[in-house]
Short mmCIF file of C-alpha atoms in Angstrom, two decimals:
data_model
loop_
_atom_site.label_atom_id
_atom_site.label_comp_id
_atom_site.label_asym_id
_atom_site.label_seq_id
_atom_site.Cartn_x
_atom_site.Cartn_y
_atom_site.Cartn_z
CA UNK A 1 -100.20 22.52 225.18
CA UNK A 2 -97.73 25.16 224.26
CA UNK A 3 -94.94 23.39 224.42
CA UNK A 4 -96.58 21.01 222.09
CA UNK A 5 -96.96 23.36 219.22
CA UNK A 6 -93.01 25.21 220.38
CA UNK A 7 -91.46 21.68 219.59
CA UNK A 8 -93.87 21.11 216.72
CA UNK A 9 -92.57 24.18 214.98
CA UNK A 10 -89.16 23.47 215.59
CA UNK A 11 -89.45 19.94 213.99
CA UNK A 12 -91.19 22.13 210.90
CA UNK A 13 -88.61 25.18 210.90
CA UNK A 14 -85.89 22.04 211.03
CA UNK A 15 -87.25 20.28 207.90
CA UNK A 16 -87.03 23.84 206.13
CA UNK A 17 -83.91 24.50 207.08
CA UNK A 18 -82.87 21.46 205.16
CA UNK A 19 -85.57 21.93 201.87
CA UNK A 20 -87.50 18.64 203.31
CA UNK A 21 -91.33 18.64 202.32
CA UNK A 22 -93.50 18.70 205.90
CA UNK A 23 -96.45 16.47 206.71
CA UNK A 24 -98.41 16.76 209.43
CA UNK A 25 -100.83 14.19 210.85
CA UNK A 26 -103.79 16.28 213.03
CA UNK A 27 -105.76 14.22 215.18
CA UNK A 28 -106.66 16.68 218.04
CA UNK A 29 -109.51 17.94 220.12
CA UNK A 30 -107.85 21.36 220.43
CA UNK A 31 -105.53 23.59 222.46
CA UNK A 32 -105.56 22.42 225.95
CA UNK A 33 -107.56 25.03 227.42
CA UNK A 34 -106.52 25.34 231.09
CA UNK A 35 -105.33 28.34 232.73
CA UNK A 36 -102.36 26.92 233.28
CA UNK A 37 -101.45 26.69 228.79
CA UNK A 38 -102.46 29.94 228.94
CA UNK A 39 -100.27 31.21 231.36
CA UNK A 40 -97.00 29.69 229.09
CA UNK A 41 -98.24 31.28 226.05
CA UNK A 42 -101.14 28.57 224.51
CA UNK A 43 -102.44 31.18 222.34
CA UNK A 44 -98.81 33.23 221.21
CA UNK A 45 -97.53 29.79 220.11
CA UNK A 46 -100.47 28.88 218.14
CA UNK A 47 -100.31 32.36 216.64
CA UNK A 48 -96.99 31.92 216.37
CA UNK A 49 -96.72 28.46 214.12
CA UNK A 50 -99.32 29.82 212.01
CA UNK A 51 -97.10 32.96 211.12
CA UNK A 52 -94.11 30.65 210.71
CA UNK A 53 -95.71 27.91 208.19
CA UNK A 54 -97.23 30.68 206.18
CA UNK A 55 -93.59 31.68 205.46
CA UNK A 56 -91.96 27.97 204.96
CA UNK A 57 -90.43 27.25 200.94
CA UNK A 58 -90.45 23.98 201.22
CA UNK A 59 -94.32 21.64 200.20
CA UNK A 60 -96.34 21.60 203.42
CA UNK A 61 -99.33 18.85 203.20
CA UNK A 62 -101.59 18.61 206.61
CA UNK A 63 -103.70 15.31 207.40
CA UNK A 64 -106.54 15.66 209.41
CA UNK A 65 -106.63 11.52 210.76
CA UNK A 66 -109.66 11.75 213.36
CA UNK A 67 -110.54 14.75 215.14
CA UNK A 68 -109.44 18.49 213.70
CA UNK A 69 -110.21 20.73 216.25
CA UNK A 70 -109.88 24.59 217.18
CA UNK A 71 -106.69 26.74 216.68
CA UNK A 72 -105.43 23.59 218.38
CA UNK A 73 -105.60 21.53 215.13
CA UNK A 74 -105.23 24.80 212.64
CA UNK A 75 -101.76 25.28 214.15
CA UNK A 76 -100.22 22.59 212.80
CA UNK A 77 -102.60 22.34 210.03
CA UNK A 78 -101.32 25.14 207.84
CA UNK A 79 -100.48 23.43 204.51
CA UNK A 80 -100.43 23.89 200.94
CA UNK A 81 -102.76 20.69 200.35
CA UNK A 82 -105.28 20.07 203.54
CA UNK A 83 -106.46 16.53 203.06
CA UNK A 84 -109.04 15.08 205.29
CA UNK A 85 -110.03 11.17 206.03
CA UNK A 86 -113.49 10.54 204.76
CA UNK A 87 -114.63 9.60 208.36
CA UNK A 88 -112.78 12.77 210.27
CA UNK A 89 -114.30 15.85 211.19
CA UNK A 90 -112.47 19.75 211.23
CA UNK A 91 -114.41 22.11 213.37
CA UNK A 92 -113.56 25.84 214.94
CA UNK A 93 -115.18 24.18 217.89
CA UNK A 94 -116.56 21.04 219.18
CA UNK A 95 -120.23 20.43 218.61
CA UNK A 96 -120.27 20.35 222.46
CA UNK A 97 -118.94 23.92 223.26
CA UNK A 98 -121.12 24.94 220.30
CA UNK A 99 -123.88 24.19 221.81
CA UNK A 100 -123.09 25.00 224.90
CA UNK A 101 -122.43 28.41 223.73
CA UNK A 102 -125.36 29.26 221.62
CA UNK A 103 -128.47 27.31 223.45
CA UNK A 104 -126.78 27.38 227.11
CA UNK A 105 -127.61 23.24 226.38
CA UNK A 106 -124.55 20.73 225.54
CA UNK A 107 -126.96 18.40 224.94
CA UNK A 108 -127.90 20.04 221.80
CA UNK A 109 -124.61 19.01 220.03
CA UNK A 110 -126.08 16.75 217.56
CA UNK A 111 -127.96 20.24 216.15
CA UNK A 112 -124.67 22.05 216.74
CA UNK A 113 -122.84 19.07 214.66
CA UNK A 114 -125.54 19.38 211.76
CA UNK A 115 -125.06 23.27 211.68
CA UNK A 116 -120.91 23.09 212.18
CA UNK A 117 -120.81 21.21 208.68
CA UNK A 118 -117.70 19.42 210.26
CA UNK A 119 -118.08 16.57 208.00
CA UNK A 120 -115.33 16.23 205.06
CA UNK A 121 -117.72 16.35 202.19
CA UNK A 122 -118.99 19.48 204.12
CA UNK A 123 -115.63 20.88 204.19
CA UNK A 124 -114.72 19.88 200.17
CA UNK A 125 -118.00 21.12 199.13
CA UNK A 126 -117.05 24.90 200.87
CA UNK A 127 -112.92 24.24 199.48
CA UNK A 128 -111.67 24.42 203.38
CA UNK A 129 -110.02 21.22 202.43
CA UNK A 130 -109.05 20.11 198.93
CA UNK A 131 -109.18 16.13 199.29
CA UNK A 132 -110.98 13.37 200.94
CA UNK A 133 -109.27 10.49 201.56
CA UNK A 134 -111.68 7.47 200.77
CA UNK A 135 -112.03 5.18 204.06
CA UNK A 136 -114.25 2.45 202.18
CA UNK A 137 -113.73 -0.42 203.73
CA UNK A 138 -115.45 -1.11 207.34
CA UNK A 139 -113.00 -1.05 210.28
CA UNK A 140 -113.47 -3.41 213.12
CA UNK A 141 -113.33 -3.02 217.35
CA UNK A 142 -110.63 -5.75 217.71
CA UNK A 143 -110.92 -5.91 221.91
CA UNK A 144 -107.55 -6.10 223.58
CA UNK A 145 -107.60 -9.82 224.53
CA UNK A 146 -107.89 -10.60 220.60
CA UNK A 147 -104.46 -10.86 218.59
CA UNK A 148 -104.33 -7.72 216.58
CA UNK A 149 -101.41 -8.72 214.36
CA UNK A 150 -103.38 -11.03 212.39
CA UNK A 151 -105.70 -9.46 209.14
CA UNK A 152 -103.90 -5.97 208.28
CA UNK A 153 -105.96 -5.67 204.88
CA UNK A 154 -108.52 -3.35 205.66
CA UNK A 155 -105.84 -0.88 206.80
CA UNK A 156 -103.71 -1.58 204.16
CA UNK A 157 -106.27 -0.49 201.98
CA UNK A 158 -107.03 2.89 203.60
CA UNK A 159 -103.12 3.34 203.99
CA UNK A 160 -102.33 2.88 200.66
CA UNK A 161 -105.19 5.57 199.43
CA UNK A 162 -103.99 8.03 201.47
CA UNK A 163 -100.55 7.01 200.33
CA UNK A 164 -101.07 7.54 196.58
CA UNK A 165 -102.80 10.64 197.55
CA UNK A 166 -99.94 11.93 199.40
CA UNK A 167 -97.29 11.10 196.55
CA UNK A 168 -99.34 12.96 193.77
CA UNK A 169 -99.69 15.92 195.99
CA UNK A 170 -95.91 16.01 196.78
CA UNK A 171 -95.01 15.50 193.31
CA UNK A 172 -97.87 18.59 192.21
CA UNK A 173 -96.45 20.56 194.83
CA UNK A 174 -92.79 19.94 193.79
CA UNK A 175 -93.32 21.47 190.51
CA UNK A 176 -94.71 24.68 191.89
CA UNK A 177 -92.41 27.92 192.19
CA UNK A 178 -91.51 27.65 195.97
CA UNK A 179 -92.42 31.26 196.27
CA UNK A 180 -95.95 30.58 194.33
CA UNK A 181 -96.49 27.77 196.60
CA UNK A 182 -96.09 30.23 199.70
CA UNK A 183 -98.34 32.79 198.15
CA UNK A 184 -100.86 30.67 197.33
CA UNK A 185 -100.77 29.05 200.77
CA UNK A 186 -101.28 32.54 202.61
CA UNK A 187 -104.12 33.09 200.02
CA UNK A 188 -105.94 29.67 200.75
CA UNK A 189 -106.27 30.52 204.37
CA UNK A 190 -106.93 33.96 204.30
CA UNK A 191 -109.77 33.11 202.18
CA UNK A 192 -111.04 30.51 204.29
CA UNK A 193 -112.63 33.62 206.50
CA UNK A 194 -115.07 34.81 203.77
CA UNK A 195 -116.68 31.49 203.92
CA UNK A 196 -120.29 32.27 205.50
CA UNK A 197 -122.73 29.42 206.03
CA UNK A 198 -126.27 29.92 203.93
#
């Protein structure tokens, strides 16, 4: 909702304020898209954060955990180094509304999903983001009666990749000219519109 992405952006404009690097962690479906978001602004504050983190100094890095979706996830996901979890998706859309959109059919979302290219080796392979963060080890449903504190080792493992990733980009990022690093930001997502699917 609006006032998500409002106290987002203060948290962000807070960080610069003080030269502190920003990380974000995306895992959303989208904007909310009720009438009611729109009303208080939805799409000025999305507009609105992406104007802002284009002009930040300080290293941005976005995460995108789970679900990227929409403006909704784009609004927070402005960064100098977009890196993605091997088993997330990043979509302008869900495969849902997709389909619903072009074949009047929602049930046609696994053709919509297949044509999105929503997948992070999709996304490397067209540069929209620049790493995939390797999630090889098989996570397990642990139901809510079972003790969950017990074996942490599987997400120690994915932790600690996306940890080493994070630390080289910082340290990559650090040694960029701060007003390089903001140029090259704009550039990355301006360029992201020429991509065309074949």
């Amino acid at each position: 909702k609006p006032e998500g992405y409002r106290k987002a952006l203060r948290i962000m404009q807070l960080a610069q304020k003080f030269s502190r690097p920003i990380i974000t962690f995306i895992d959303t479906p989208g904007a909310y898209p009720g009438i009611d978001a729109e009303e208080r602004g939805q799409a000025e504050a999305i507009a609105f954060n992406l104007r802002e983190m284009a002009s930040f100094n300080v290293p941005m890095i976005s995460v995108i955990l789970g679900e990227g979706g929409s403006g909704g996830a784009l609004a927070i996901a402005m960064g100098d180094r977009v890196l993605m979890m091997e088993n997330a998706v990043y979509s302008v859309i869900t495969p849902e509304g997709c389909a619903a959109i072009l074949w009047k059919d929602a049930t046609q979302s696994e053709r919509a999903a297949n044509s999105l290219g929503l997948t992070a080796f999709d996304l490397k392979k067209n540069n929209l983001v620049d790493e995939v963060v390797a999630e090889s080890v098989e996570w397990k449903y642990v139901p809510e009666t079972e003790d969950v504190a017990g074996d942490t080792s599987q997400f120690d493992i994915v932790t600690g990749n996306l940890k080493n990733i994070l630390l080289n980009s910082l340290k990559e990022l650090l040694a960029v000219d701060p007003a390089k690093r903001k140029t090259d930001r704009y550039a990355k997502f301006r360029d992201m519109g020429k991509w065309i699917s074949s």
